């Protein structure tokens, strides 16, 4: 075989090899894109599940907020004397206005929870303490009614320290709180205390969610972040804590689990201080 013929064969093999590499690369890119879509869908499913959990309780809360508006407006329509008495009229209008503001607040909190941030949208400054207050208020109708059905009682204790801001995605952080609150409540079928604590040290802001529930053994502690791993049977998706872990990782944070069987669990989440990041960048 001549040198030119040999060279042609090499070029042919090279071209075929490059073609195969290109095809495999395209296949891998397609598979990666499908994986990303699946991951996004799973996160959305978990968000919908959490939203559904809250919604059933919020319907009751929302109806309670609307009741004064309906009740006092009917009184005004039926009672001419109430309409003519300026003091009574003002009192009724103030009650109705407060109820309307409460209802609007419920809608806003629900909208904020489900707002989807653009992927490249930068983090903003977030204060965890008011967010904790908000998420307790938003989730409470659901888990409080669930506990009452079981004849149990869950109390909430807050130890919210004087903490600085952190940099983060407030929507994703709300999801973290929602999942951890529901997870803690689920761990206390007989009732108990749910405690949320915040504090800061020189470098970090720490959020702790504690329950007095059934606790975890070593295997559950090791596997609880795995997608689809659940100890709740058919009632659990196995995605809640994996979503929590993913959000914490995206925020450059860390999480520590302290738990003992039948003695409760504490999730300790650490975030970098916003002012610390500003010092590093300056």
PDB file of N, CA and C in Angstrom, residues 91-145:
ATOM      1  N   UNK A  91     -66.677  51.823  63.271  1.00  0.00           N
ATOM      2  CA  UNK A  91     -66.179  50.610  63.924  1.00  0.00           C
ATOM      3  C   UNK A  91     -66.281  49.414  62.983  1.00  0.00           C
ATOM      4  N   UNK A  92     -67.433  49.275  62.325  1.00  0.00           N
ATOM      5  CA  UNK A  92     -67.632  48.160  61.390  1.00  0.00           C
ATOM      6  C   UNK A  92     -66.643  48.239  60.226  1.00  0.00           C
ATOM      7  N   UNK A  93     -66.457  49.458  59.685  1.00  0.00           N
ATOM      8  CA  UNK A  93     -65.548  49.626  58.552  1.00  0.00           C
ATOM      9  C   UNK A  93     -64.108  49.302  58.939  1.00  0.00           C
ATOM     10  N   UNK A  94     -63.713  49.672  60.149  1.00  0.00           N
ATOM     11  CA  UNK A  94     -62.354  49.364  60.616  1.00  0.00           C
ATOM     12  C   UNK A  94     -62.140  47.855  60.740  1.00  0.00           C
ATOM     13  N   UNK A  95     -63.146  47.159  61.262  1.00  0.00           N
ATOM     14  CA  UNK A  95     -63.056  45.695  61.381  1.00  0.00           C
ATOM     15  C   UNK A  95     -62.971  45.059  60.000  1.00  0.00           C
ATOM     16  N   UNK A  96     -63.798  45.524  59.072  1.00  0.00           N
ATOM     17  CA  UNK A  96     -63.802  44.975  57.713  1.00  0.00           C
ATOM     18  C   UNK A  96     -62.485  45.260  57.007  1.00  0.00           C
ATOM     19  N   UNK A  97     -61.942  46.472  57.227  1.00  0.00           N
ATOM     20  CA  UNK A  97     -60.668  46.830  56.606  1.00  0.00           C
ATOM     21  C   UNK A  97     -59.539  45.949  57.125  1.00  0.00           C
ATOM     22  N   UNK A  98     -59.515  45.708  58.440  1.00  0.00           N
ATOM     23  CA  UNK A  98     -58.481  44.848  59.028  1.00  0.00           C
ATOM     24  C   UNK A  98     -58.591  43.424  58.489  1.00  0.00           C
ATOM     25  N   UNK A  99     -59.833  42.936  58.349  1.00  0.00           N
ATOM     26  CA  UNK A  99     -60.037  41.583  57.818  1.00  0.00           C
ATOM     27  C   UNK A  99     -59.586  41.490  56.366  1.00  0.00           C
ATOM     28  N   UNK A 100     -59.882  42.540  55.577  1.00  0.00           N
ATOM     29  CA  UNK A 100     -59.468  42.550  54.170  1.00  0.00           C
ATOM     30  C   UNK A 100     -57.949  42.570  54.048  1.00  0.00           C
ATOM     31  N   UNK A 101     -57.289  43.344  54.915  1.00  0.00           N
ATOM     32  CA  UNK A 101     -55.824  43.386  54.903  1.00  0.00           C
ATOM     33  C   UNK A 101     -55.233  42.029  55.276  1.00  0.00           C
ATOM     34  N   UNK A 102     -55.876  41.368  56.245  1.00  0.00           N
ATOM     35  CA  UNK A 102     -55.410  40.038  56.642  1.00  0.00           C
ATOM     36  C   UNK A 102     -55.537  39.063  55.474  1.00  0.00           C
ATOM     37  N   UNK A 103     -56.675  39.108  54.765  1.00  0.00           N
ATOM     38  CA  UNK A 103     -56.883  38.227  53.610  1.00  0.00           C
ATOM     39  C   UNK A 103     -55.873  38.525  52.509  1.00  0.00           C
ATOM     40  N   UNK A 104     -55.621  39.825  52.272  1.00  0.00           N
ATOM     41  CA  UNK A 104     -54.635  40.204  51.255  1.00  0.00           C
ATOM     42  C   UNK A 104     -53.243  39.719  51.642  1.00  0.00           C
ATOM     43  N   UNK A 105     -52.938  39.755  52.936  1.00  0.00           N
ATOM     44  CA  UNK A 105     -51.641  39.265  53.413  1.00  0.00           C
ATOM     45  C   UNK A 105     -51.469  37.779  53.171  1.00  0.00           C
ATOM     46  N   UNK A 106     -52.555  37.017  53.357  1.00  0.00           N
ATOM     47  CA  UNK A 106     -52.501  35.573  53.092  1.00  0.00           C
ATOM     48  C   UNK A 106     -52.187  35.321  51.623  1.00  0.00           C
ATOM     49  N   UNK A 107     -52.877  36.046  50.740  1.00  0.00           N
ATOM     50  CA  UNK A 107     -52.653  35.883  49.300  1.00  0.00           C
ATOM     51  C   UNK A 107     -51.223  36.259  48.932  1.00  0.00           C
ATOM     52  N   UNK A 108     -50.716  37.355  49.500  1.00  0.00           N
ATOM     53  CA  UNK A 108     -49.349  37.801  49.196  1.00  0.00           C
ATOM     54  C   UNK A 108     -48.325  36.760  49.636  1.00  0.00           C
ATOM     55  N   UNK A 109     -48.498  36.210  50.847  1.00  0.00           N
ATOM     56  CA  UNK A 109     -47.549  35.210  51.332  1.00  0.00           C
ATOM     57  C   UNK A 109     -47.561  33.975  50.444  1.00  0.00           C
ATOM     58  N   UNK A 110     -48.751  33.597  49.992  1.00  0.00           N
ATOM     59  CA  UNK A 110     -48.862  32.439  49.113  1.00  0.00           C
ATOM     60  C   UNK A 110     -48.206  32.725  47.768  1.00  0.00           C
ATOM     61  N   UNK A 111     -48.421  33.941  47.248  1.00  0.00           N
ATOM     62  CA  UNK A 111     -47.812  34.331  45.972  1.00  0.00           C
ATOM     63  C   UNK A 111     -46.292  34.373  46.084  1.00  0.00           C
ATOM     64  N   UNK A 112     -45.791  34.945  47.180  1.00  0.00           N
ATOM     65  CA  UNK A 112     -44.346  35.013  47.393  1.00  0.00           C
ATOM     66  C   UNK A 112     -43.735  33.623  47.476  1.00  0.00           C
ATOM     67  N   UNK A 113     -44.455  32.705  48.111  1.00  0.00           N
ATOM     68  CA  UNK A 113     -43.939  31.344  48.256  1.00  0.00           C
ATOM     69  C   UNK A 113     -43.754  30.688  46.891  1.00  0.00           C
ATOM     70  N   UNK A 114     -44.686  30.929  45.970  1.00  0.00           N
ATOM     71  CA  UNK A 114     -44.654  30.202  44.706  1.00  0.00           C
ATOM     72  C   UNK A 114     -44.053  31.003  43.562  1.00  0.00           C
ATOM     73  N   UNK A 115     -43.553  32.197  43.866  1.00  0.00           N
ATOM     74  CA  UNK A 115     -42.872  32.995  42.840  1.00  0.00           C
ATOM     75  C   UNK A 115     -41.619  32.271  42.375  1.00  0.00           C
ATOM     76  N   UNK A 116     -41.431  32.194  41.054  1.00  0.00           N
ATOM     77  CA  UNK A 116     -40.269  31.507  40.500  1.00  0.00           C
ATOM     78  C   UNK A 116     -39.227  32.524  40.056  1.00  0.00           C
ATOM     79  N   UNK A 117     -38.073  32.456  40.683  1.00  0.00           N
ATOM     80  CA  UNK A 117     -36.973  33.371  40.362  1.00  0.00           C
ATOM     81  C   UNK A 117     -36.240  32.881  39.119  1.00  0.00           C
ATOM     82  N   UNK A 118     -35.835  33.817  38.257  1.00  0.00           N
ATOM     83  CA  UNK A 118     -35.043  33.445  37.091  1.00  0.00           C
ATOM     84  C   UNK A 118     -33.717  32.833  37.531  1.00  0.00           C
ATOM     85  N   UNK A 119     -33.224  31.873  36.733  1.00  0.00           N
ATOM     86  CA  UNK A 119     -32.019  31.132  37.115  1.00  0.00           C
ATOM     87  C   UNK A 119     -30.820  32.048  37.364  1.00  0.00           C
ATOM     88  N   UNK A 120     -30.656  33.075  36.522  1.00  0.00           N
ATOM     89  CA  UNK A 120     -29.482  33.938  36.635  1.00  0.00           C
ATOM     90  C   UNK A 120     -29.730  35.159  37.520  1.00  0.00           C
ATOM     91  N   UNK A 121     -30.903  35.218  38.127  1.00  0.00           N
ATOM     92  CA  UNK A 121     -31.215  36.364  38.973  1.00  0.00           C
ATOM     93  C   UNK A 121     -30.331  36.326  40.220  1.00  0.00           C
ATOM     94  N   UNK A 122     -29.662  37.427  40.538  1.00  0.00           N
ATOM     95  CA  UNK A 122     -28.715  37.407  41.669  1.00  0.00           C
ATOM     96  C   UNK A 122     -29.425  37.281  43.008  1.00  0.00           C
ATOM     97  N   UNK A 123     -28.681  36.801  44.001  1.00  0.00           N
ATOM     98  CA  UNK A 123     -29.190  36.735  45.362  1.00  0.00           C
ATOM     99  C   UNK A 123     -29.450  38.150  45.883  1.00  0.00           C
ATOM    100  N   UNK A 124     -30.354  38.236  46.826  1.00  0.00           N
ATOM    101  CA  UNK A 124     -30.647  39.512  47.473  1.00  0.00           C
ATOM    102  C   UNK A 124     -30.405  39.369  48.977  1.00  0.00           C
ATOM    103  N   UNK A 125     -30.408  40.489  49.680  1.00  0.00           N
ATOM    104  CA  UNK A 125     -30.236  40.452  51.131  1.00  0.00           C
ATOM    105  C   UNK A 125     -31.526  39.961  51.780  1.00  0.00           C
ATOM    106  N   UNK A 126     -31.393  38.986  52.656  1.00  0.00           N
ATOM    107  CA  UNK A 126     -32.556  38.349  53.286  1.00  0.00           C
ATOM    108  C   UNK A 126     -32.372  38.354  54.802  1.00  0.00           C
ATOM    109  N   UNK A 127     -33.440  38.699  55.510  1.00  0.00           N
ATOM    110  CA  UNK A 127     -33.434  38.585  56.977  1.00  0.00           C
ATOM    111  C   UNK A 127     -34.280  37.369  57.348  1.00  0.00           C
ATOM    112  N   UNK A 128     -33.668  36.416  58.015  1.00  0.00           N
ATOM    113  CA  UNK A 128     -34.355  35.159  58.307  1.00  0.00           C
ATOM    114  C   UNK A 128     -35.482  35.309  59.328  1.00  0.00           C
ATOM    115  N   UNK A 129     -35.333  36.209  60.297  1.00  0.00           N
ATOM    116  CA  UNK A 129     -36.316  36.268  61.386  1.00  0.00           C
ATOM    117  C   UNK A 129     -37.746  36.562  60.919  1.00  0.00           C
ATOM    118  N   UNK A 130     -37.981  37.639  60.131  1.00  0.00           N
ATOM    119  CA  UNK A 130     -39.353  37.863  59.665  1.00  0.00           C
ATOM    120  C   UNK A 130     -39.846  36.758  58.735  1.00  0.00           C
ATOM    121  N   UNK A 131     -38.933  36.128  58.007  1.00  0.00           N
ATOM    122  CA  UNK A 131     -39.322  35.016  57.142  1.00  0.00           C
ATOM    123  C   UNK A 131     -39.818  33.834  57.980  1.00  0.00           C
ATOM    124  N   UNK A 132     -39.154  33.580  59.101  1.00  0.00           N
ATOM    125  CA  UNK A 132     -39.582  32.503  60.000  1.00  0.00           C
ATOM    126  C   UNK A 132     -40.983  32.791  60.534  1.00  0.00           C
ATOM    127  N   UNK A 133     -41.211  34.028  60.982  1.00  0.00           N
ATOM    128  CA  UNK A 133     -42.537  34.418  61.475  1.00  0.00           C
ATOM    129  C   UNK A 133     -43.595  34.187  60.395  1.00  0.00           C
ATOM    130  N   UNK A 134     -43.258  34.587  59.175  1.00  0.00           N
ATOM    131  CA  UNK A 134     -44.181  34.468  58.053  1.00  0.00           C
ATOM    132  C   UNK A 134     -44.517  33.010  57.751  1.00  0.00           C
ATOM    133  N   UNK A 135     -43.496  32.140  57.729  1.00  0.00           N
ATOM    134  CA  UNK A 135     -43.728  30.750  57.356  1.00  0.00           C
ATOM    135  C   UNK A 135     -44.434  29.970  58.461  1.00  0.00           C
ATOM    136  N   UNK A 136     -44.224  30.337  59.711  1.00  0.00           N
ATOM    137  CA  UNK A 136     -45.003  29.720  60.790  1.00  0.00           C
ATOM    138  C   UNK A 136     -46.477  30.064  60.604  1.00  0.00           C
ATOM    139  N   UNK A 137     -46.749  31.344  60.321  1.00  0.00           N
ATOM    140  CA  UNK A 137     -48.126  31.786  60.111  1.00  0.00           C
ATOM    141  C   UNK A 137     -48.758  31.102  58.907  1.00  0.00           C
ATOM    142  N   UNK A 138     -47.970  30.928  57.853  1.00  0.00           N
ATOM    143  CA  UNK A 138     -48.492  30.365  56.613  1.00  0.00           C
ATOM    144  C   UNK A 138     -48.746  28.864  56.713  1.00  0.00           C
ATOM    145  N   UNK A 139     -47.913  28.147  57.442  1.00  0.00           N
ATOM    146  CA  UNK A 139     -48.058  26.686  57.537  1.00  0.00           C
ATOM    147  C   UNK A 139     -48.941  26.250  58.702  1.00  0.00           C
ATOM    148  N   UNK A 140     -49.117  27.106  59.687  1.00  0.00           N
ATOM    149  CA  UNK A 140     -49.804  26.709  60.920  1.00  0.00           C
ATOM    150  C   UNK A 140     -51.222  26.169  60.719  1.00  0.00           C
ATOM    151  N   UNK A 141     -52.057  26.787  59.859  1.00  0.00           N
ATOM    152  CA  UNK A 141     -53.416  26.252  59.717  1.00  0.00           C
ATOM    153  C   UNK A 141     -53.448  24.773  59.360  1.00  0.00           C
ATOM    154  N   UNK A 142     -52.510  24.328  58.530  1.00  0.00           N
ATOM    155  CA  UNK A 142     -52.491  22.931  58.109  1.00  0.00           C
ATOM    156  C   UNK A 142     -52.059  22.017  59.239  1.00  0.00           C
ATOM    157  N   UNK A 143     -50.876  22.255  59.819  1.00  0.00           N
ATOM    158  CA  UNK A 143     -50.383  21.289  60.794  1.00  0.00           C
ATOM    159  C   UNK A 143     -51.118  21.376  62.125  1.00  0.00           C
ATOM    160  N   UNK A 144     -51.682  22.533  62.430  1.00  0.00           N
ATOM    161  CA  UNK A 144     -52.440  22.648  63.675  1.00  0.00           C
ATOM    162  C   UNK A 144     -53.721  21.826  63.603  1.00  0.00           C
ATOM    163  N   UNK A 145     -54.408  21.904  62.451  1.00  0.00           N
ATOM    164  CA  UNK A 145     -55.642  21.128  62.287  1.00  0.00           C
ATOM    165  C   UNK A 145     -55.352  19.635  62.237  1.00  0.00           C
TER     166      UNK A 145
END
